Coordinates of C-alpha atoms in Angstrom, one line a residue:
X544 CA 9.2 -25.4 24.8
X545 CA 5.9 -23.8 26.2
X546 CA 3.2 -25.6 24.9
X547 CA -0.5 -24.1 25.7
X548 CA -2.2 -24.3 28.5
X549 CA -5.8 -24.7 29.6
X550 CA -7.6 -24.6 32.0
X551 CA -11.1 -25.1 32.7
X552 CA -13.6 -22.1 34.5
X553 CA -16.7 -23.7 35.0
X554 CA -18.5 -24.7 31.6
X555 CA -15.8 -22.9 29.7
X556 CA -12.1 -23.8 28.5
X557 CA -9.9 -21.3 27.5
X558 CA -6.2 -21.0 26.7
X559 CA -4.2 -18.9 28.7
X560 CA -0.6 -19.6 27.4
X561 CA 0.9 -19.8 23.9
X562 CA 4.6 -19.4 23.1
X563 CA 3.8 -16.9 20.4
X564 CA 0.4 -14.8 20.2
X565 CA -0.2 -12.4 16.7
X566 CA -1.6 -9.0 17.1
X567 CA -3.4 -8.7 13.6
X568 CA -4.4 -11.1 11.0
X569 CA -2.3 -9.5 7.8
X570 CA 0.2 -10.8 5.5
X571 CA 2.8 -9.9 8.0
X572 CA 0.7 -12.2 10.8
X573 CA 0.2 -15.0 8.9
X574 CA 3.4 -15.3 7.4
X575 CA 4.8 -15.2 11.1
X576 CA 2.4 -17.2 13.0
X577 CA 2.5 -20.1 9.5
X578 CA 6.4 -20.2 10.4
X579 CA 6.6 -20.4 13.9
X580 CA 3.9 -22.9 14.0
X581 CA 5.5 -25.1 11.9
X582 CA 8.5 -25.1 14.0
X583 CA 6.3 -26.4 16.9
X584 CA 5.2 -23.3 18.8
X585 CA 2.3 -22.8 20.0
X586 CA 0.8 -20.2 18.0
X587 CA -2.8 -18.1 18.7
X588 CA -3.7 -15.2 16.2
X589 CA -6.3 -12.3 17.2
X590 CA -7.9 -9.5 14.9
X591 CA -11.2 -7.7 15.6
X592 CA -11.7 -7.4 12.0
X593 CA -11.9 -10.1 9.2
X594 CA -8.8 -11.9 8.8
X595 CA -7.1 -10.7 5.6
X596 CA -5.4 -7.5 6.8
X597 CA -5.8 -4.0 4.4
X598 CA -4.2 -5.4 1.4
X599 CA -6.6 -8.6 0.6
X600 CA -9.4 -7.2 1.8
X601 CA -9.2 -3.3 2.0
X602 CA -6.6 -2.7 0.0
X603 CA -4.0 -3.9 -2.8
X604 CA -6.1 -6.5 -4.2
X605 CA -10.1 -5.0 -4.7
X606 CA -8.4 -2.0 -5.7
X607 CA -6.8 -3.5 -8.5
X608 CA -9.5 -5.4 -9.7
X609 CA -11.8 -2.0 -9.7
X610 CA -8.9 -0.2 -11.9
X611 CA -9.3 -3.4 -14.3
X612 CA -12.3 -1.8 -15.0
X613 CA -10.2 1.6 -15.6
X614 CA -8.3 0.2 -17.9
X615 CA -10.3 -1.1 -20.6
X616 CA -12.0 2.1 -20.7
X617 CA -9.0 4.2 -20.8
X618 CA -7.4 1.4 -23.3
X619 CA -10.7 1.3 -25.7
X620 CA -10.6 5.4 -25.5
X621 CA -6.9 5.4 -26.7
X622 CA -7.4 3.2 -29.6
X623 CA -10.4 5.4 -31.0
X624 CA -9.7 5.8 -34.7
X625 CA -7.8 2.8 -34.5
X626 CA -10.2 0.1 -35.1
X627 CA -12.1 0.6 -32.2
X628 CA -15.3 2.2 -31.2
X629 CA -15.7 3.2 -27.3
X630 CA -19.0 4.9 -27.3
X631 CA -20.9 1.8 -26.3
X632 CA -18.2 1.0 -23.2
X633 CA -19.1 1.7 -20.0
X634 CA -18.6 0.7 -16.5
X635 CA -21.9 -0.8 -14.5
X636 CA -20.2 0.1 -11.2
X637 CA -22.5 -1.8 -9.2
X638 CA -21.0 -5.0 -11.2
X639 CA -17.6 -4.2 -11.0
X640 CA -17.7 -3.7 -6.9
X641 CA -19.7 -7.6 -7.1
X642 CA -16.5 -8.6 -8.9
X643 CA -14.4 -7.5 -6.3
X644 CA -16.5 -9.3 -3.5
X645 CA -15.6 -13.0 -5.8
X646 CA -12.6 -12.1 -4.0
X647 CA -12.3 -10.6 -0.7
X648 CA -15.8 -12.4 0.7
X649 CA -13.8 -15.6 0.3
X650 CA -10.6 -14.2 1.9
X651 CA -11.1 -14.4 5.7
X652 CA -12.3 -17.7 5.8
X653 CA -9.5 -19.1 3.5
X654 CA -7.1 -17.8 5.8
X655 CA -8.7 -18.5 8.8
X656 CA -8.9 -22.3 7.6
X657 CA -5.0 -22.3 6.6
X658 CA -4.2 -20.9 9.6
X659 CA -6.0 -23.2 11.5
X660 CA -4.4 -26.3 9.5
X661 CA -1.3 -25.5 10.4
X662 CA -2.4 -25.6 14.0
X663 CA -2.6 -22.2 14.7
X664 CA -5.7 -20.6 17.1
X665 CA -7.7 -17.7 15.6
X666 CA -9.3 -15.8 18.0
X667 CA -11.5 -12.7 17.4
X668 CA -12.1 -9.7 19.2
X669 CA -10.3 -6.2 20.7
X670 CA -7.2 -7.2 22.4
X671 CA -5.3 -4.9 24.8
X672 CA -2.3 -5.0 26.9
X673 CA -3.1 -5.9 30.7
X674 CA 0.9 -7.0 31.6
X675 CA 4.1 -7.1 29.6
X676 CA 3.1 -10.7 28.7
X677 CA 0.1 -10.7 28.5
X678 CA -3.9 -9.5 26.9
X679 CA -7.2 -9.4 27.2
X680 CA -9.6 -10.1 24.4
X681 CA -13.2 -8.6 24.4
X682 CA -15.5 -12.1 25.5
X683 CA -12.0 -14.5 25.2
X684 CA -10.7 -13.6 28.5
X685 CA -6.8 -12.6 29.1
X686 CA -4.2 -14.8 27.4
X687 CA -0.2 -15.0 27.9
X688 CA 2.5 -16.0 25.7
X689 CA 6.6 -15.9 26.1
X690 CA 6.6 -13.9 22.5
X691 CA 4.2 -11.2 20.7
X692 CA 4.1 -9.7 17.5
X693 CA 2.4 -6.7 16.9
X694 CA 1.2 -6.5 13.3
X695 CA -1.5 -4.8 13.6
X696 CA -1.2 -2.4 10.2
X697 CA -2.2 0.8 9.7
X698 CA -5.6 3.2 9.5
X699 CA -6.6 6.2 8.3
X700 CA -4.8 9.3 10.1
X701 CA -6.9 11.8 12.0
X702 CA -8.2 14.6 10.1
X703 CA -9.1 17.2 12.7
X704 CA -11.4 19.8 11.0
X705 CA -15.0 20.3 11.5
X706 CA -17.2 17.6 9.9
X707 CA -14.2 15.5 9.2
X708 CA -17.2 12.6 10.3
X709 CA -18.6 12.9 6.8
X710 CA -14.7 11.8 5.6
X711 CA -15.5 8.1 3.4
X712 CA -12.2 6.3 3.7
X713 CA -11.1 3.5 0.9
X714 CA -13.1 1.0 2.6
X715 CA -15.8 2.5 2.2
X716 CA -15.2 3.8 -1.7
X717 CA -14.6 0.1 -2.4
X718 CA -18.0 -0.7 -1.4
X719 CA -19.8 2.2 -2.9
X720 CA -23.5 0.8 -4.2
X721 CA -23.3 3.7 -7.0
X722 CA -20.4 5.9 -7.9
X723 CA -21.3 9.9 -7.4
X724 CA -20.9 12.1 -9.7
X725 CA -18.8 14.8 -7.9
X726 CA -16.0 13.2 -6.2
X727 CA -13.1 15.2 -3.7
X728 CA -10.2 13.6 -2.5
X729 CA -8.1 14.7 0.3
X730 CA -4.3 14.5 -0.2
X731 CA -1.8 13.9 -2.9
X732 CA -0.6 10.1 -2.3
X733 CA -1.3 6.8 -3.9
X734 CA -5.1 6.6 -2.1
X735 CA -6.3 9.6 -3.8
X736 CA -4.4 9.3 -7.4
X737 CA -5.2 5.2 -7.8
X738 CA -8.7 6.2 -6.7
X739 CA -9.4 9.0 -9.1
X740 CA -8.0 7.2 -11.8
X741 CA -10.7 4.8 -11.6
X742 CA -13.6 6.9 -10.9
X743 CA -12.8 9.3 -13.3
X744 CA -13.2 6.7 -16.3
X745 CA -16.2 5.4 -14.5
X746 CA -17.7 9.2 -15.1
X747 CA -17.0 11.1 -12.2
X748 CA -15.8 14.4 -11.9
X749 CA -12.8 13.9 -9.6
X750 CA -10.6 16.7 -7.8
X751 CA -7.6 15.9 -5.3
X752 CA -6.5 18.4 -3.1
X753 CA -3.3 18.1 -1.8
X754 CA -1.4 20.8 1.1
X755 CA 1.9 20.9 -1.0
X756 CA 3.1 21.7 -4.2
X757 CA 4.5 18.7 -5.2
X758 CA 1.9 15.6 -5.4
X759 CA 3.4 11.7 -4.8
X760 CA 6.5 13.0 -2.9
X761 CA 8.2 9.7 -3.0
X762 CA 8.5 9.4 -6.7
X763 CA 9.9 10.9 -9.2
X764 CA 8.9 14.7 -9.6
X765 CA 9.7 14.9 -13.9
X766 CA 7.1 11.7 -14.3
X767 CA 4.7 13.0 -11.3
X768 CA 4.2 15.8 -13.5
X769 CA 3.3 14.2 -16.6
X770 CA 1.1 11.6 -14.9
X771 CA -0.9 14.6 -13.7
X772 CA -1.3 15.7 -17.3
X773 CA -2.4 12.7 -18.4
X774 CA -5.1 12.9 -15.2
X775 CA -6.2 16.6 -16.4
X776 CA -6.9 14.7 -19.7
X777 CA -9.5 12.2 -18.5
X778 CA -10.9 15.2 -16.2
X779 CA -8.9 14.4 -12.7
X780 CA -8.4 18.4 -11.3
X781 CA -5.8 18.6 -8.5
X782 CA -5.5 22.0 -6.8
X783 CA -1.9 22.5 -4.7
X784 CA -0.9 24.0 -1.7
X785 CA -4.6 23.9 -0.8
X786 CA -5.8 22.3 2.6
X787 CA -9.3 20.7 4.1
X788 CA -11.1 23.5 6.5
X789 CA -14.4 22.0 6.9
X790 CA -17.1 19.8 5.6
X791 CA -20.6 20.5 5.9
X792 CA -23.6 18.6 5.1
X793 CA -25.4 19.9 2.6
X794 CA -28.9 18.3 1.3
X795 CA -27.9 14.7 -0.6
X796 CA -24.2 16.0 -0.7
X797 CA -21.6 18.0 0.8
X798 CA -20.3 21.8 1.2
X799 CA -16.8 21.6 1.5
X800 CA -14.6 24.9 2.7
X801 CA -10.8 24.3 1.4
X802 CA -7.8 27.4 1.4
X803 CA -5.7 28.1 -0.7
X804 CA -3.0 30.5 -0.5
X805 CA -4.6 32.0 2.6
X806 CA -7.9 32.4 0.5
X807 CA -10.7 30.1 1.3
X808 CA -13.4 28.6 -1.1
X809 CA -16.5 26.8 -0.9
X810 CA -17.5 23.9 -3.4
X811 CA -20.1 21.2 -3.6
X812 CA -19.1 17.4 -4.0
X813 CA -21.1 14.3 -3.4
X814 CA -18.5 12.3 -1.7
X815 CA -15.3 13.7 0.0
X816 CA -12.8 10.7 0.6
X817 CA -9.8 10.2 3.1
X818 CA -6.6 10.2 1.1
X819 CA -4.4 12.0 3.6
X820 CA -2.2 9.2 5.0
X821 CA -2.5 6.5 7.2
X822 CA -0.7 6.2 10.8
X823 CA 0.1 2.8 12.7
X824 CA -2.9 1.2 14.1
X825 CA -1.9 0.8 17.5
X826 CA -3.5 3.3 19.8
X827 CA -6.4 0.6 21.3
X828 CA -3.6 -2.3 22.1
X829 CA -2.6 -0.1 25.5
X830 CA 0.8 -0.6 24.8
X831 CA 2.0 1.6 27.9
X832 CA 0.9 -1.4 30.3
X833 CA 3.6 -3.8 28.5
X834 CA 6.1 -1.4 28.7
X835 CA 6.3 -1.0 24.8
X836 CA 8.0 2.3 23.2
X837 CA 6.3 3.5 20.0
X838 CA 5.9 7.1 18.5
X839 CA 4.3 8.5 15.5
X840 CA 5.4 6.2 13.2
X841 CA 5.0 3.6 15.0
X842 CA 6.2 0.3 17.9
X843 CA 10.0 1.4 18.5
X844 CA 12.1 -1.6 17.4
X845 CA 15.9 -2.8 17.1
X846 CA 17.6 -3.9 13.8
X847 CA 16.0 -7.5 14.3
X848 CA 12.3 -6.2 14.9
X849 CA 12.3 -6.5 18.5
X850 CA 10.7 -4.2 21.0
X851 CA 13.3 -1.7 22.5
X852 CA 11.5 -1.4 25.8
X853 CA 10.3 -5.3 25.5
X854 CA 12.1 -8.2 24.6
X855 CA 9.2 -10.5 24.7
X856 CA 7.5 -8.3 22.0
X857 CA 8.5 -8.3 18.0
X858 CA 6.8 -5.8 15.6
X859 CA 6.5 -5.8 11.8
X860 CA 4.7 -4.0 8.4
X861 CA 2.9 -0.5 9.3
X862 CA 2.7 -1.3 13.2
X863 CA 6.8 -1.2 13.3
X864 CA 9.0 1.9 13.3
X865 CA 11.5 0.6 10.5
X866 CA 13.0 1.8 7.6
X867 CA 11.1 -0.2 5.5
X868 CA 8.1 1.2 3.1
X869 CA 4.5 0.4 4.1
X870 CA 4.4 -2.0 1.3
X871 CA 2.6 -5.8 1.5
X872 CA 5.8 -7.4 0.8
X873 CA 7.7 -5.4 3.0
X874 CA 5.4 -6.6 5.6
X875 CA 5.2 -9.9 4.9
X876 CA 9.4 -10.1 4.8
X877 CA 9.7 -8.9 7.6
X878 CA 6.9 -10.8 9.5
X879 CA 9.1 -13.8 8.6
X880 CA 12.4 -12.1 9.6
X881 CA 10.5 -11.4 13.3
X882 CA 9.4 -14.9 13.6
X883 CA 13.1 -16.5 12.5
X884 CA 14.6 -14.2 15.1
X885 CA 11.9 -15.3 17.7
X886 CA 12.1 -19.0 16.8
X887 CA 16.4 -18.5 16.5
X888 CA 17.7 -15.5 18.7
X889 CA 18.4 -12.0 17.2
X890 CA 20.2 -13.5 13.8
X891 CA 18.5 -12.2 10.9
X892 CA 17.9 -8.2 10.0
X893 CA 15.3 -7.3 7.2
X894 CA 16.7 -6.4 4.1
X895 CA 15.4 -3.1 2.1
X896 CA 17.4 -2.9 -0.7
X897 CA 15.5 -3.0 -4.2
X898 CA 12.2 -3.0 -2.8
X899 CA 9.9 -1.6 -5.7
X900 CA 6.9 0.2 -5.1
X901 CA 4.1 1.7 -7.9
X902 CA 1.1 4.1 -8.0
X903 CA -1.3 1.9 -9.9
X904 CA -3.1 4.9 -12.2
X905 CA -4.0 4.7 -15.5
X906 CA -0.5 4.4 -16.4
X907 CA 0.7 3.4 -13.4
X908 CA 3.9 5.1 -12.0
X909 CA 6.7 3.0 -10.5
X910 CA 10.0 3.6 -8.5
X911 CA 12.6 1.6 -7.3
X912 CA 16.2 2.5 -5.2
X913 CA 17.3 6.5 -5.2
X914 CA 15.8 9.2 -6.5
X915 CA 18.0 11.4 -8.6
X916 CA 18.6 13.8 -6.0
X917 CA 19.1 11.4 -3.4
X918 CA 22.0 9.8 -5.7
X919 CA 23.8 13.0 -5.5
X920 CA 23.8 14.1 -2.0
X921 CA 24.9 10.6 -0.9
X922 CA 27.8 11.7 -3.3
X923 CA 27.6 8.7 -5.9
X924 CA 29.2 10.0 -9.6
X925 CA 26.0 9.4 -11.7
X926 CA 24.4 9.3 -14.9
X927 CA 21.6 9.8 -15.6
X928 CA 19.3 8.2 -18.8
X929 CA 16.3 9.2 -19.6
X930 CA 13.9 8.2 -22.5
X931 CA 10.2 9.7 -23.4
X932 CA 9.0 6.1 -25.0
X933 CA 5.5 7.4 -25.8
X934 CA 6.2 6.3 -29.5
X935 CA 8.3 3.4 -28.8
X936 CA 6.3 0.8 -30.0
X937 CA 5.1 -1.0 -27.3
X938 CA 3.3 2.0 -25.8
X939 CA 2.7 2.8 -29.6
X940 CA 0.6 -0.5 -30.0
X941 CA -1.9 0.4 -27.1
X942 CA -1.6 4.2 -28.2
X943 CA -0.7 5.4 -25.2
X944 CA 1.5 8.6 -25.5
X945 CA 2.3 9.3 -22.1
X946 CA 5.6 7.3 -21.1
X947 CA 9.1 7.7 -19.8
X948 CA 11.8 6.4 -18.1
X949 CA 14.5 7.4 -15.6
X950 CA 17.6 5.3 -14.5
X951 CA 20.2 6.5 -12.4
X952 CA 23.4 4.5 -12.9
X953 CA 26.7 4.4 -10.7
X954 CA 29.2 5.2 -13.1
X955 CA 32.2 3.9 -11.2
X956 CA 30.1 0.2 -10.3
X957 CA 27.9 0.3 -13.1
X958 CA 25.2 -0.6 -10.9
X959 CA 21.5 0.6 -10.7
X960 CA 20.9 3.1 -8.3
X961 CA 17.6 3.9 -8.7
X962 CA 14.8 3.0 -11.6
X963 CA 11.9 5.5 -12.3
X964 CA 9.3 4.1 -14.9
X965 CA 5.7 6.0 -16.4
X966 CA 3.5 3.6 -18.8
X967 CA 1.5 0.4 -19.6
X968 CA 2.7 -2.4 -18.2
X969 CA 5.8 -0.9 -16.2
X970 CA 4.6 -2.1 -13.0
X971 CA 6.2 -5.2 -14.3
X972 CA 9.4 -4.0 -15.5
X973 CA 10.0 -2.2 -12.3
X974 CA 11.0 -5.5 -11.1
X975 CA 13.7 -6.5 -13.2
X976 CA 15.5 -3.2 -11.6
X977 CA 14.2 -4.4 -8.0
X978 CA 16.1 -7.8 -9.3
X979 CA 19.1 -5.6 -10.3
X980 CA 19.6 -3.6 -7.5
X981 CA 19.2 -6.1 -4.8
X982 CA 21.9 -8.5 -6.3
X983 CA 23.9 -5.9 -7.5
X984 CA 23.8 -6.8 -11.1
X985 CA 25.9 -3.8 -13.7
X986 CA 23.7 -2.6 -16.7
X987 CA 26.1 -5.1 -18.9
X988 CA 24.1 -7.6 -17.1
X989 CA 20.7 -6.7 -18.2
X990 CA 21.4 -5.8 -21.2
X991 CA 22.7 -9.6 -21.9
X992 CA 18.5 -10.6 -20.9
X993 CA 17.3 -12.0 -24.0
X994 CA 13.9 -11.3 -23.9
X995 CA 10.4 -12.4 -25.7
X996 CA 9.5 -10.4 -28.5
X997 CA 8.1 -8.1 -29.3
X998 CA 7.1 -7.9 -25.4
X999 CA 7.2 -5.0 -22.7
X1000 CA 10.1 -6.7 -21.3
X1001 CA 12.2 -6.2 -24.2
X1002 CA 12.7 -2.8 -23.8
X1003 CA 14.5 -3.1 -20.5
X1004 CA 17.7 -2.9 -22.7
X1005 CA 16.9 0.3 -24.5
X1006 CA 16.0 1.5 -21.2
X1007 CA 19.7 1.5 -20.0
X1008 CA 20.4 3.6 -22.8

């Protein structure tokens, strides 16, 4: 086993050889580089951006400690003539982004430290393919290793329209010193929605704009459609089939030119944020010089996560072509699955089933398995049940109206296909399905879960009927 090697250049040592060097410092990385370390590698790890990865620091976890703030406006506002008085709740936006910081300020060093303690080097800076084995690192000097992940992530994708500079991405909304008042988001996926939810209760005037008809593609279009109702309520506007023509600056804010069934429009908004996808990040690593096959969606991989054009190279989360979602725990599964295939041979293939996913508004919206249509043109016998629970009583004891369910159910196995949920606290249940579909338990199953009462969780069994 390739242990590393150094060797001195003048004043200087640096390491020129590792058995496995990490492309990116997120979930998928340190899951990967933990594991092989601990199997004795030799193990270095290089970002040229705070270790953490989008979903600690950019991502998942600030974003859902800014919608806490969302939800105890939205939950004091729905129990208004219930006992309780909203007018004097607010959001101090200023206090809630502070609150966020507690968190991700503390993040890059904690994993930098646990990385380090399980003998792994952390190096920082731009690293680039110079050879199919090895990089170079902006001020580390060039560095070679038998193995390579990639897991690099993902970044906003290229708007090309005039003034698309002025574009804020998430990032940059997380850090926001004072919420504007006029608020346009480009695109109809989870960025823009989870977003607007929050500003929106915060007292912003939000509009998405999306270039389709049909907003949040990957979920279910019956619950899409009442979550967007519930969005008109609290004063989130989303225009269809309109796209982004230009952005112009215009005094303290923004003229923004958007068409819309071949008919353009001008409107003013103080901050235009970049909700319109995200691509692999992998355009700087120069992937050409190690022989490495990638496309739009990303480094061209096998069933095991290798490289199909390099066998010393593994790739895994957004930086990988696979057919798994750009989820965290996708990632960090199949960072593991890379590194037991390095560490092992080609053994071990990720597995997708049951992988649950969720738009985290104000309710939040969750999927798991097949959509309906997607049941029936793999040609599965269905059923289909579906329940409006806006006045079942756990929705009825937070007064929230706007709920539903979906489940799609193989009638010959009895198994989930496919779970669709809308309300409070559903990002939870979600999992049970997840749990369901990925060991193949029948509805009988579930419905023998005795569960605590009276709880969310105990209406998984009315659910299924």
């Amino acid at each position: 086993m390739a242990r590393a090697l150094y060797v001195a250049e003048g004043d200087e040592v640096s390491t020129r050889n590792f058995d496995l060097i990490v492309l990116g410092v997120g979930m998928a990385a340190v899951s990967a580089a933990n594991k092989c370390a601990s199997a004795g590698w030799s193990v270095a790890v290089v970002d040229e951006l705070p270790y953490g990865g989008t979903c600690a620091l950019r991502g998942c976890d600030p974003k859902k400690m800014l919608r806490r703030g969302a939800e105890i406006i939205d939950a004091a506002r729905l129990m208004h003539g219930k006992g309780i008085d909203p007018n004097d709740i607010a959001i101090n936006w200023p206090d809630l982004v502070a609150f966020t910081q507690t968190f991700t300020d503390k993040m890059p060093g904690r994993i930098e430290n646990g990385l380090e303690s399980n003998g792994v080097t952390t190096l920082h800076g731009t690293a680039r393919f110079v050879g199919e084995d090895t990089i170079e690192i902006d001020g580390e000097g060039q560095f070679q290793a038998n193995h390579f992940l990639i897991a690099t992530g993902a970044k906003p994708r290229t708007i090309d329209v005039p003034g698309s500079e002025h574009l804020a991405d998430s990032t940059e909304f997380m850090r926001l010193d004072a919420l504007p008042k006029r608020i346009l988001f480009i695109g109809g996926g989870f960025i823009s929605f989870e977003f607007g939810h929050i500003a929106a209760r915060a007292g912003s005037k939000v509009c998405i704009i999306d270039r389709g008809e049909r907003p949040l593609k990957g979920f279910d279009a019956d619950l899409v459609e009442r979550l967007v109702a519930r969005g008109e309520e609290v004063g989130i506007q989303l225009r269809r089939r309109t796209s982004l023509k230009a952005i112009e600056k215009d005094g303290t804010g923004f003229l923004v030119t958007v068409e819309t069934d071949n008919k353009t429009k001008d409107f003013r908004a103080d901050l235009v944020v970049h909700g319109a996808g995200r691509v692999p990040a992998i355009d700087r690593l120069d992937l050409a010089a190690a022989n490495v096959e990638a496309g739009d969606k990303g480094i061209a991989v096998n069933a095991y996560l290798q490289s199909t054009s390099n066998p010393k190279i593994y790739a895994a989360g957004d930086a990988a072509d696979t057919q798994g979602a750009p989820l965290t725990p996708v990632a960090v599964f199949e960072g593991k699955v890379a590194a037991s295939n390095m560490l092992k041979g080609n053994r071990t293939k990720p597995d997708y089933a049951g992988v649950p996913s969720a738009v985290f508004t104000v309710p939040e919206l969750t999927r798991v398995g097949m959509l309906e249509e997607e049941a029936r043109e793999a040609g599965h016998d269905i059923r289909v049940v579906e329940n409006d629970t806006g006045d079942w009583y756990s929705n009825l004891r937070v007064g929230e109206s706007c709920a539903a369910t979906k489940v799609i159910i193989d009638n010959e196995s009895d198994t989930i296909l496919g779970a669709h949920l809308l309300g409070p606290e559903y990002g939870e249940i979600i999992n049970f399905f997840g749990l369901a579909i990925r060991l193949g338990l029948t509805t009988s199953d579930l419905k023998k879960m005795v569960s605590v009462y009276p709880s969310v969780g105990s209406d998984l069994g009315s659910m299924l009927s």
